[in-house]
XYZ file of C-alpha atoms in Angstrom:
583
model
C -117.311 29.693 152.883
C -118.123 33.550 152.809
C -121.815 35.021 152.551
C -120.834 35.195 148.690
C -119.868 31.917 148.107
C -123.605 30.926 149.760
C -124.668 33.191 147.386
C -126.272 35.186 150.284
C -124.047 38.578 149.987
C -125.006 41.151 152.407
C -127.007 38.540 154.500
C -123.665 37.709 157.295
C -126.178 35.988 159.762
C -127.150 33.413 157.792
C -125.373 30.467 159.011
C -124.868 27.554 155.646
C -126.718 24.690 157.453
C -129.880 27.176 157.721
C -130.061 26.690 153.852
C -130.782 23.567 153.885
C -134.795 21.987 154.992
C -136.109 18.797 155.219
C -138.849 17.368 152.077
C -140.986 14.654 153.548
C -141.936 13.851 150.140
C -138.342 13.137 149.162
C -136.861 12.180 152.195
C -133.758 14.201 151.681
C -132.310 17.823 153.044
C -133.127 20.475 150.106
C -130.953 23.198 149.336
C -133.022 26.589 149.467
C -131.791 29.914 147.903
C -134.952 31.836 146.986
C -134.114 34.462 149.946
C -134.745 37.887 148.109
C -135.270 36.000 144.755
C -131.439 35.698 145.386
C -130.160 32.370 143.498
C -127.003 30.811 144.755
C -123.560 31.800 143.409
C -120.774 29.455 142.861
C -117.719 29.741 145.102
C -114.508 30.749 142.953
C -112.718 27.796 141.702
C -109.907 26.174 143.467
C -107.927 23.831 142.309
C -105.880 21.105 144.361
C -102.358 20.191 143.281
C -102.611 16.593 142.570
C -100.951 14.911 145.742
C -97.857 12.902 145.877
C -95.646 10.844 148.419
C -92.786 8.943 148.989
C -90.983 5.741 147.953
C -89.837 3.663 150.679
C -87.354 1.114 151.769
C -87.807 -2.620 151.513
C -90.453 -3.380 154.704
C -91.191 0.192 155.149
C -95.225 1.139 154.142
C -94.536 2.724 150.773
C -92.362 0.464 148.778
C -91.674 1.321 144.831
C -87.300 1.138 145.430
C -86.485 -0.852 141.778
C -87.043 -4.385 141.241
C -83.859 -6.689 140.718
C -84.143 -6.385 136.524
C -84.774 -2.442 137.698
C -81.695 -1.353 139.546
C -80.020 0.707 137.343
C -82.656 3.695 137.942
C -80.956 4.066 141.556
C -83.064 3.291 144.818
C -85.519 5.527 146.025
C -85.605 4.574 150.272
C -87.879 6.497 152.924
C -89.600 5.556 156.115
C -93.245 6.205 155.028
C -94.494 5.179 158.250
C -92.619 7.794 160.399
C -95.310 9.686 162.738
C -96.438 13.191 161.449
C -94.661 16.530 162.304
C -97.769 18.874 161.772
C -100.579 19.959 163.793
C -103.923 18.127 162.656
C -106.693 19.236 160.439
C -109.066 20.649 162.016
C -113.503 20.925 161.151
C -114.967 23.676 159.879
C -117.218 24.912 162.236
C -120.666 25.330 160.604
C -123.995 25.000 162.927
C -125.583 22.110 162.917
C -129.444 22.412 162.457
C -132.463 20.159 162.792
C -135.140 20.800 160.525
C -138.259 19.664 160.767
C -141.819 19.594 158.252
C -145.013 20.437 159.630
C -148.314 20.854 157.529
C -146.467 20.328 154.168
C -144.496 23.289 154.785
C -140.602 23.521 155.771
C -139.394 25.543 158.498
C -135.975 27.347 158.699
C -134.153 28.811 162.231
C -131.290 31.355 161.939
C -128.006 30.641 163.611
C -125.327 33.145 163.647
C -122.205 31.782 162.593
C -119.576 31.541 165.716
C -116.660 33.603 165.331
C -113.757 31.821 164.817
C -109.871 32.205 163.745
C -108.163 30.258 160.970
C -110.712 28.005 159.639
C -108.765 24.915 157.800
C -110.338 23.144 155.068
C -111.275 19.117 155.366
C -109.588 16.770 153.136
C -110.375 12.858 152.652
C -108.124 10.331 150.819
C -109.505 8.622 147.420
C -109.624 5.372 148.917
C -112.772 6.615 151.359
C -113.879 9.764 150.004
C -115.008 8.164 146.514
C -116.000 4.889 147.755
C -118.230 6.798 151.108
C -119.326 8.651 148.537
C -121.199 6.367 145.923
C -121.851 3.819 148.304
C -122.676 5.539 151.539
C -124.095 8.741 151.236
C -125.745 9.966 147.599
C -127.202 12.185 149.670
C -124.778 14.249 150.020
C -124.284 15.121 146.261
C -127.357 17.809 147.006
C -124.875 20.457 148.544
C -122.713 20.213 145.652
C -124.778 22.842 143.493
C -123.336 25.021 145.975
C -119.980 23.851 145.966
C -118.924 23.312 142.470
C -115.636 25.498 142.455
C -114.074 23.198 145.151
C -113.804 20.299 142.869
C -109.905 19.304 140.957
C -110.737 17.706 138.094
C -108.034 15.839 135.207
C -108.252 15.348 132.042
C -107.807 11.617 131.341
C -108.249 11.815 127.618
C -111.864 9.580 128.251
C -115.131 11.683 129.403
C -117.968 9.337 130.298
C -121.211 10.257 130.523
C -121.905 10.641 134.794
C -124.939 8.370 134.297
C -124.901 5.343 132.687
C -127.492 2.574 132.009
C -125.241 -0.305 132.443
C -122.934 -0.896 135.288
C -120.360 1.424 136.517
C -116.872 0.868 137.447
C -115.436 3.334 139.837
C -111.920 3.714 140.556
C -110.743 4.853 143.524
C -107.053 5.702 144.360
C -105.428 6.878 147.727
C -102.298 8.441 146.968
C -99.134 8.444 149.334
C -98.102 12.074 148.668
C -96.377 13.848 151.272
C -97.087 17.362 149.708
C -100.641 18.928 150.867
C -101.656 20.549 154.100
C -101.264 17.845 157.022
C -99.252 15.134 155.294
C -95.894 16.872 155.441
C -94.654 14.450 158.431
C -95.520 11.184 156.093
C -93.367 9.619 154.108
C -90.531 10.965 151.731
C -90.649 14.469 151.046
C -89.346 14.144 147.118
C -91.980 11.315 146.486
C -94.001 12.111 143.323
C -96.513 10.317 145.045
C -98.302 6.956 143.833
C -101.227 4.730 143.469
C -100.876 3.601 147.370
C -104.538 2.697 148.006
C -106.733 1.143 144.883
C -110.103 -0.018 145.043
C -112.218 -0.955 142.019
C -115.529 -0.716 143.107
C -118.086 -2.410 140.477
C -121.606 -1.483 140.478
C -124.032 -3.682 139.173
C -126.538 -2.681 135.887
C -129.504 -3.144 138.153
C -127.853 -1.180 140.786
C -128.968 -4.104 143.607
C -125.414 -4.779 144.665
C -121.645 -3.651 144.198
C -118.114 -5.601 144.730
C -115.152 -3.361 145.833
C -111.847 -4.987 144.641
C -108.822 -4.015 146.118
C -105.712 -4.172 144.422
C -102.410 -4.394 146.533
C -100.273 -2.250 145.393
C -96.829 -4.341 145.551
C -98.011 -6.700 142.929
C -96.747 -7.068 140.068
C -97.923 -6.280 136.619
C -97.820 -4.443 133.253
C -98.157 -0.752 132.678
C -99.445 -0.022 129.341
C -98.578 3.492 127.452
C -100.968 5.924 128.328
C -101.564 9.874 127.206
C -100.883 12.660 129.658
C -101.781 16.024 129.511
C -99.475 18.712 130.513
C -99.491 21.981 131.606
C -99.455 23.717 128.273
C -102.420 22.209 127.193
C -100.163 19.680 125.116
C -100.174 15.882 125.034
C -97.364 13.678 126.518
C -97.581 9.675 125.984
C -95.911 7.697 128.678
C -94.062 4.279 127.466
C -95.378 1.815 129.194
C -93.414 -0.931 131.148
C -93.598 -4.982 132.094
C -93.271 -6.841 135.703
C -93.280 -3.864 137.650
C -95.187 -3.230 140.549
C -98.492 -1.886 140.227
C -98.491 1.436 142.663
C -95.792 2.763 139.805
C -98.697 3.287 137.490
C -99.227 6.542 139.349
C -96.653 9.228 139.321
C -94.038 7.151 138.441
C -92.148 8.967 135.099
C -95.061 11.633 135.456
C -97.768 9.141 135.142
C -101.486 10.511 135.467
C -104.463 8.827 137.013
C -104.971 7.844 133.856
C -102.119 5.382 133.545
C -103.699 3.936 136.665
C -107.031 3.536 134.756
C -105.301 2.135 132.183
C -103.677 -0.228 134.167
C -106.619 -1.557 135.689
C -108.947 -1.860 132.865
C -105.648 -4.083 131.127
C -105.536 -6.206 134.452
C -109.330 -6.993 134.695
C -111.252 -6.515 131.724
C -113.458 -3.848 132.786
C -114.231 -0.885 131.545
C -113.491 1.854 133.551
C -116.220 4.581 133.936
C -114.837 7.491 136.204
C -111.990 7.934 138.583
C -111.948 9.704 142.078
C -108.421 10.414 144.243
C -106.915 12.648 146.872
C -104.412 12.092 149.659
C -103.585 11.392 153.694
C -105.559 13.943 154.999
C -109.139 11.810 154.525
C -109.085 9.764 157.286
C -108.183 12.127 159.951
C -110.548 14.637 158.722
C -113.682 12.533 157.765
C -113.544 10.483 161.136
C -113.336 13.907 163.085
C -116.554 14.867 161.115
C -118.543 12.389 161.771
C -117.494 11.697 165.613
C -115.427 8.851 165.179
C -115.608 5.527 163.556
C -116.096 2.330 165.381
C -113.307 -0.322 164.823
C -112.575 -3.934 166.584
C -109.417 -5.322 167.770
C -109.016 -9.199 168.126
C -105.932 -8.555 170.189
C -103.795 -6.062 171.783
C -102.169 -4.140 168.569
C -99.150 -1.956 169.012
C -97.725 -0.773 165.716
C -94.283 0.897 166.474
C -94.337 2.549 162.450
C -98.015 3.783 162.244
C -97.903 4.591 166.218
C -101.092 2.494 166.914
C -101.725 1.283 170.105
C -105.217 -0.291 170.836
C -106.352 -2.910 173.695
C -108.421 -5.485 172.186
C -111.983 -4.968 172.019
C -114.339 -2.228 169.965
C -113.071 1.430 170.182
C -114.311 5.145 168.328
C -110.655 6.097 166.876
C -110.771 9.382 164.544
C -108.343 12.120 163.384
C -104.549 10.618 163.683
C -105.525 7.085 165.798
C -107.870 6.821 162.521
C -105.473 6.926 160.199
C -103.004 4.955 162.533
C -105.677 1.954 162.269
C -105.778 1.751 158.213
C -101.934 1.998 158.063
C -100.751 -0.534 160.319
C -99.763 -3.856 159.222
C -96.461 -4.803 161.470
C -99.076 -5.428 164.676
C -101.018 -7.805 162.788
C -101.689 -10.632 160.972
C -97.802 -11.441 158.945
C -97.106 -7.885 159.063
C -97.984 -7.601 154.706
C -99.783 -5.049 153.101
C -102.269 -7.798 152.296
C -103.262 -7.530 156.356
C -103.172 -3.245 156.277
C -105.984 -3.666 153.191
C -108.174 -6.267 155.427
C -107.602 -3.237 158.046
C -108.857 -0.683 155.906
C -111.959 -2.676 154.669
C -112.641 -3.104 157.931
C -112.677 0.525 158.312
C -114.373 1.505 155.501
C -117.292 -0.955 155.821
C -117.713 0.892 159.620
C -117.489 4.708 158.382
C -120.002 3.478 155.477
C -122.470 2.110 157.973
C -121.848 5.734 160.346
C -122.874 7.373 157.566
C -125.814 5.920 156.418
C -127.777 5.956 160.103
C -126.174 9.145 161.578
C -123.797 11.097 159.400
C -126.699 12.849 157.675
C -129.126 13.401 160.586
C -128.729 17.570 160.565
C -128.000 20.118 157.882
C -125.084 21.178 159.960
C -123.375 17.562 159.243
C -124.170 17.208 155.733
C -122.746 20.409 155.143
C -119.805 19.539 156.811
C -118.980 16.334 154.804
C -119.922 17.728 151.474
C -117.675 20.803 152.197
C -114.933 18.299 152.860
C -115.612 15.948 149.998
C -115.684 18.792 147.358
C -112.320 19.915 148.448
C -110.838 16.768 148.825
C -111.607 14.651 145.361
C -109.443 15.044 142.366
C -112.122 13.834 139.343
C -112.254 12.806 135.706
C -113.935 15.408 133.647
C -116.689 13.345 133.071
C -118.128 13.766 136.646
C -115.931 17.090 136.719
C -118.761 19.313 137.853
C -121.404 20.061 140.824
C -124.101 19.096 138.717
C -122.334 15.518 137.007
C -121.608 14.945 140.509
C -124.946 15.054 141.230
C -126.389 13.357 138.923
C -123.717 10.275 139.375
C -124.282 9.967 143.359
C -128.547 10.099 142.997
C -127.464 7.137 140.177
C -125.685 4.670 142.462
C -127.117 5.668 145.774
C -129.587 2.923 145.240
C -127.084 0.452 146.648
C -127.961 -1.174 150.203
C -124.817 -1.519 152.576
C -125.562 -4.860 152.733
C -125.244 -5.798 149.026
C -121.616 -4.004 149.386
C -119.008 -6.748 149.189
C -115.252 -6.168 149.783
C -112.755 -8.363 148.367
C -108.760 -8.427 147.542
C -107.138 -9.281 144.196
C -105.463 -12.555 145.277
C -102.261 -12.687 144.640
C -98.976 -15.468 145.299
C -95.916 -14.517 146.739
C -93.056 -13.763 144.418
C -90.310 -16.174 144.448
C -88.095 -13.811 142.058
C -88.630 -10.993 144.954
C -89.930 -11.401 148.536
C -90.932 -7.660 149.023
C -93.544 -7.976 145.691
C -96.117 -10.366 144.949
C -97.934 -11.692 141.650
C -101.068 -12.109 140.748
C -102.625 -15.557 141.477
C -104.404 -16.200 137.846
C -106.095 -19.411 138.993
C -108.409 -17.582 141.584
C -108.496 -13.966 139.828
C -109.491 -15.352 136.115
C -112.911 -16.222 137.829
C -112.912 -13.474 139.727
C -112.757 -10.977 137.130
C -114.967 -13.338 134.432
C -117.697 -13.063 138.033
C -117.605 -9.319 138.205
C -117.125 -8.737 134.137
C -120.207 -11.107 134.075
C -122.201 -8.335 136.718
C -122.094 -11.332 139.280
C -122.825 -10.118 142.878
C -120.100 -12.082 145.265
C -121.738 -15.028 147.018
C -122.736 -14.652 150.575
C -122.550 -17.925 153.175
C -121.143 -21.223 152.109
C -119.983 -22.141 148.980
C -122.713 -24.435 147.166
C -125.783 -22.555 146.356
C -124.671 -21.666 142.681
C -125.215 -23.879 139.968
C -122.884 -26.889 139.648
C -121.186 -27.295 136.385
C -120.735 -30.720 136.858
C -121.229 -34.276 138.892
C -119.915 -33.573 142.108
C -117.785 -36.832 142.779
C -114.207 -35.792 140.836
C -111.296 -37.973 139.986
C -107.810 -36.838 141.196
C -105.237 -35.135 138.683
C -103.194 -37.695 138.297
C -106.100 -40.098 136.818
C -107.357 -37.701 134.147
C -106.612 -38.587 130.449
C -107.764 -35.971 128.027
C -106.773 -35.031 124.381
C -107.036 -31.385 123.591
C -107.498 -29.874 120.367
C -107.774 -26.091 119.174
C -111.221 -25.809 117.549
C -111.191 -21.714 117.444
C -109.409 -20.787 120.376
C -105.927 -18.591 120.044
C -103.378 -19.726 118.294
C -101.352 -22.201 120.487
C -104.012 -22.707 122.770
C -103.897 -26.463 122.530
C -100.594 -26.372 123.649
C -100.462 -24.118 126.376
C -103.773 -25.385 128.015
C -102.116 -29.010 128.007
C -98.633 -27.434 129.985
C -101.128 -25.423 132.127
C -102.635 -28.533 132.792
C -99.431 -30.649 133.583
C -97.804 -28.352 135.947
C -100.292 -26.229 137.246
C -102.754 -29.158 138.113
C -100.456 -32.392 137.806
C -102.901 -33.466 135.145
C -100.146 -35.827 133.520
C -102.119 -37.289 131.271
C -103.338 -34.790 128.933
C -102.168 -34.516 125.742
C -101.778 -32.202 122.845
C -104.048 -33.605 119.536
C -103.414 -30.590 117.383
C -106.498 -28.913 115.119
C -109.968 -29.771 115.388
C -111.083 -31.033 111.990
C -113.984 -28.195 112.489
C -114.169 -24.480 114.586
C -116.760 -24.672 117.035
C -117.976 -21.529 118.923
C -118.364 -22.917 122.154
C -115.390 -25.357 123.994
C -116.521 -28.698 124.443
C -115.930 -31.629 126.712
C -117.363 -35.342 124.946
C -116.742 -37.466 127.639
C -118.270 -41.384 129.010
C -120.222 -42.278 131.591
C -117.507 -43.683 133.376
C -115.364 -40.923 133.041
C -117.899 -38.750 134.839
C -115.351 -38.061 138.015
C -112.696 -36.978 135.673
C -115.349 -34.681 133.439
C -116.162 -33.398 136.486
C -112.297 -32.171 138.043
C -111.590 -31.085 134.442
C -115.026 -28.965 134.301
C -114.024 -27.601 137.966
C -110.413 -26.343 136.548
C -111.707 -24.928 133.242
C -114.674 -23.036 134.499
C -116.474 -25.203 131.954
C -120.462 -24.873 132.120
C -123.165 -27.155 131.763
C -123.713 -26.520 128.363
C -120.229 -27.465 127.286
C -120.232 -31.155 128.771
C -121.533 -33.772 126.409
C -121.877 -37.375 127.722
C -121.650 -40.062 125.272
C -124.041 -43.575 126.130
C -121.735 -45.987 126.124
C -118.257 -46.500 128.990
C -115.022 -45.925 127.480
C -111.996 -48.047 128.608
C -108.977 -47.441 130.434
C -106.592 -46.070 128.258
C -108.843 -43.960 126.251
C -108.849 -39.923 126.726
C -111.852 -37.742 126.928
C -111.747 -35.093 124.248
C -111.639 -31.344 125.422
C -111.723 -29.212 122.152
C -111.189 -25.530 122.493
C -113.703 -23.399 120.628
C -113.881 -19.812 119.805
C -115.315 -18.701 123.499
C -111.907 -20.096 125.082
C -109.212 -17.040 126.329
C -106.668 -19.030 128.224
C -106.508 -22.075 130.563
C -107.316 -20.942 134.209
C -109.919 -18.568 132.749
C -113.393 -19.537 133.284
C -115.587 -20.331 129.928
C -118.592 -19.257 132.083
C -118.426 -16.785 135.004
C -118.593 -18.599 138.256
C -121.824 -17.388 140.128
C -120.173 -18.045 143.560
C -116.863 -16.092 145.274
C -113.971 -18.318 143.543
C -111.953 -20.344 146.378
C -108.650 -18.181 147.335
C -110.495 -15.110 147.088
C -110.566 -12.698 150.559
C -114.042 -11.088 151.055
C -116.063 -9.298 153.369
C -119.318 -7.511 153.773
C -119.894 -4.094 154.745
C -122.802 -4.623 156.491
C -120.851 -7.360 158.977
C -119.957 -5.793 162.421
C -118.129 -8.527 163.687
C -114.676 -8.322 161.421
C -112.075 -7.837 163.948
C -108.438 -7.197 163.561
C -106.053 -9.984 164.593
């Protein structure tokens, strides 16, 4: 950035990092402009073409070629793991600076700048850049009064306020665009580019904790219809699709971020707040800055498609070996994309934890990454601005790294198509209800929630229960009684129509020796305490329980109370845990 973009014109020896000083008081590096009553002047806007990349062949890293019931839209087939052509990204130089306070009073040192040649800008991708961001380092957001013009923002057709009082759902998408400088030896050159990377990272009302779900991007789902708006300022609704694979929600038939918003909020219930994306470049460029991330290998890895090759043991990797580790999945694990998202948590969770205890510990450096992040993130209008920006990162910087919890969408293979998978309701119905419910995941062994019921249970095949629809959907009845023969081999459960009243809440009348069967029926319906009611006398053999559906009941599999423990089936890990190694 020029002397007039520091709003310092005239003033060439002024090197950036010299504007900003340390505040005991506040604990953070302050941004200070008053040199010859001077105030700072934004940098010209810049806008970044929203990034896209390639569609890939069946096995390859990027796969959206059609589904079977899709083929008639032909077969779009590229290698999106072949090595890059072009040169890497390289920092921008600015001098780092120590500042210290002495007497209540800041002190500044003047640095000039080193003279340099082509100076290339920093990108990061969405799925580190927003989540370092409002996790990892609200500090940062302090530079971005001076660095307003560097932010892309689109118009989703929803503007949020950038501070909320409840809690905030972020989403986060790495795209797998080729186009952009540095990512023109990745993937298919023709891609539109789509959602590649997806993280919905929850933060909770009190702001004590936050859950980062990632979604893979092969499974399968609905697209709803969403609104996109195009270049002549002039609306455009998309049509929506069903059972096709969830990375199409971006790009795909000029799909917006929005469509992926929309996606996501139709998937898991929760309102989305703000989006943040942006492409390849992240990793490479955000490792460089901050001198490398620290990584663990449980084994030798060799990746022959992301070109990683890493003894086992702890190593720094940065700039393309970075990006190498959170793209490989053929060295480890069964080779799935599942295994390349427990890579990148891994990652994440490290460059989170190397920016909260050093990333920050000069001017120099936070200039550095906020220079980069500005450039890099493509934003709803809501946090569109320096100042929303700010505002949004001092919000949910409150979060400790250790109350940061990373888990995967869990999701069953798909027997109509190998290369896709579907989402596993049975686990991800609690899941969602958990995080909907502003539930922080569970740390340690399963156990120290609150039971829902006696812990001895009956097995499926001895539970006899009559269901009846006392305010649920219509239907209910009848589906929860199939869901509850074939999903759970619960033979015995039978359909008894309409409740003779509506109740609000579901209940379970049951006797006391039909406690262990109560109790596997409360497990599978997410039924709480509340809902079980024990009659005093034993029933005999042949007669059912009574489940009757009231008006709080969705759908069988979906929890009538949200779980306060991580469901079973449900991948998680901590971001604060230094001992996740690859295998």
């Amino acid at each position: 950035m020029d002397a007039q973009g520091r709003g310092r014109a005239g003033d060439n020896n002024v090197d950036p990092a010299d504007q900003w000083v340390f505040d005991p008081n506040t604990g953070n590096y302050e941004l200070r402009l008053d040199h010859a009553g001077q105030a700072p002047a934004r940098p010209a806007d810049r806008k970044t073409a929203g990034s896209r990349r390639a569609a890939g062949k069946p096995g390859d890293d990027t796969d959206t070629r059609p589904l079977p019931t899709q083929r008639a839209r032909g077969d779009e087939s590229a290698d999106a793991d072949e090595r890059p052509g072009g040169g890497r990204a390289s920092r921008r130089a600015a001098g780092s600076r120590a500042a210290a306070a002495a007497a209540g009073q800041a002190s500044r040192r003047k640095r000039k700048p080193k003279k340099s040649g082509k100076q290339k800008a920093l990108y990061w991708t969405a799925g580190v850049v927003g989540f370092v961001l409002v996790a990892g380092c609200g500090g940062a957001f302090y530079l971005y009064q001076q660095l307003n013009g560097n932010i892309s923002k689109v118009d989703v057709g929803v503007e949020n306020d950038a501070v909320s009082d409840g809690p905030v759902n972020v989403l986060i998408i790495g795209t797998d665009a080729r186009s952009g400088k540095g990512n023109s030896g990745y993937g298919d050159a023709g891609s539109v580019g789509h959602a590649d990377t997806t993280i919905l990272m929850h933060i909770s009302k009190d702001r004590s904790n936050a859950t980062a779900l990632s979604i893979p991007r092969d499974m399968i789902t609905d697209i709803p219809s969403c609104p996109t708006k195009q270049k002549d300022g002039s609306t455009k609704n998309i049509p929506g699709e069903r059972g096709v694979r969830f990375n199409t929600s971006l790009g795909q038939e000029g799909r917006d971020p929005g469509c992926t918003w929309r996606t996501v909020e139709k998937l898991t219930g929760l309102k989305i707040n703000h989006f943040m994306m942006a492409d390849f470049n992240a990793v490479k460029s955000l490792s460089t800055a901050v001198d490398g991330v620290e990584v663990c290998a449980g084994k030798d890895l060799n990746d022959p498609k992301s070109h990683l090759k890493l003894k086992a043991g702890r190593h720094i990797v940065k700039g393309e070996q970075a990006l190498a580790f959170v793209r490989t999945r053929h060295a480890i694990g069964f080779g799935s994309d599942l295994d390349r998202i427990k890579m990148q948590q891994q990652f994440l969770s490290s460059l989170i934890r190397k920016l909260k205890s050093s990333a920050f510990s000069s001017p120099g450096k936070l200039y550095d990454v906020s220079q980069a992040a500005t450039k890099a993130l493509t934003v709803d209008t809501g946090i569109g601005s320096a100042n929303k920006l700010l505002d949004f990162g001092t919000d949910l910087k409150k979060v400790d790294i250790d109350k940061v919890t990373f888990a995967t969408v869990p999701v069953l293979d798909n027997p109509d198509d190998p290369a896709t998978v579907i989402l596993n309701k049975t686990a991800a119905d609690p899941l969602f209800a958990m995080v909907r419910a502003d539930h922080a995941l569970a740390k340690g062994k399963k156990g120290k929630g609150k039971k829902s019921a006696p812990s001895k249970k009956a097995p499926p095949e001895q539970v006899r229960v009559d269901v009846t629809n006392g305010g649920g959907p219509i239907g209910a009845a009848q589906e929860t009684v199939d869901w509850l023969q074939n999903t759970k081999a619960a033979k015995l459960s039978t359909n008894a129509g309409n409740a003779p009243a509506k109740l609000a809440a579901t209940r379970l009348e049951y006797a006391p020796n039909q406690a262990d069967q109560a109790a596997t029926l409360a497990d599978w319906m997410g039924l709480p305490k509340s809902a079980l009611k024990k009659s005093s006398q034993n029933a005999g053999d042949r007669v059912p329980m009574k489940l009757t559906l009231g008006k709080d009941f969705k759908a069988p599999g979906s929890p009538i109370e949200a779980p306060t423990e991580t469901p079973d089936g449900v991948q998680n890990v901590n971001a604060d845990d230094k001992n996740v190694c690859a295998k």
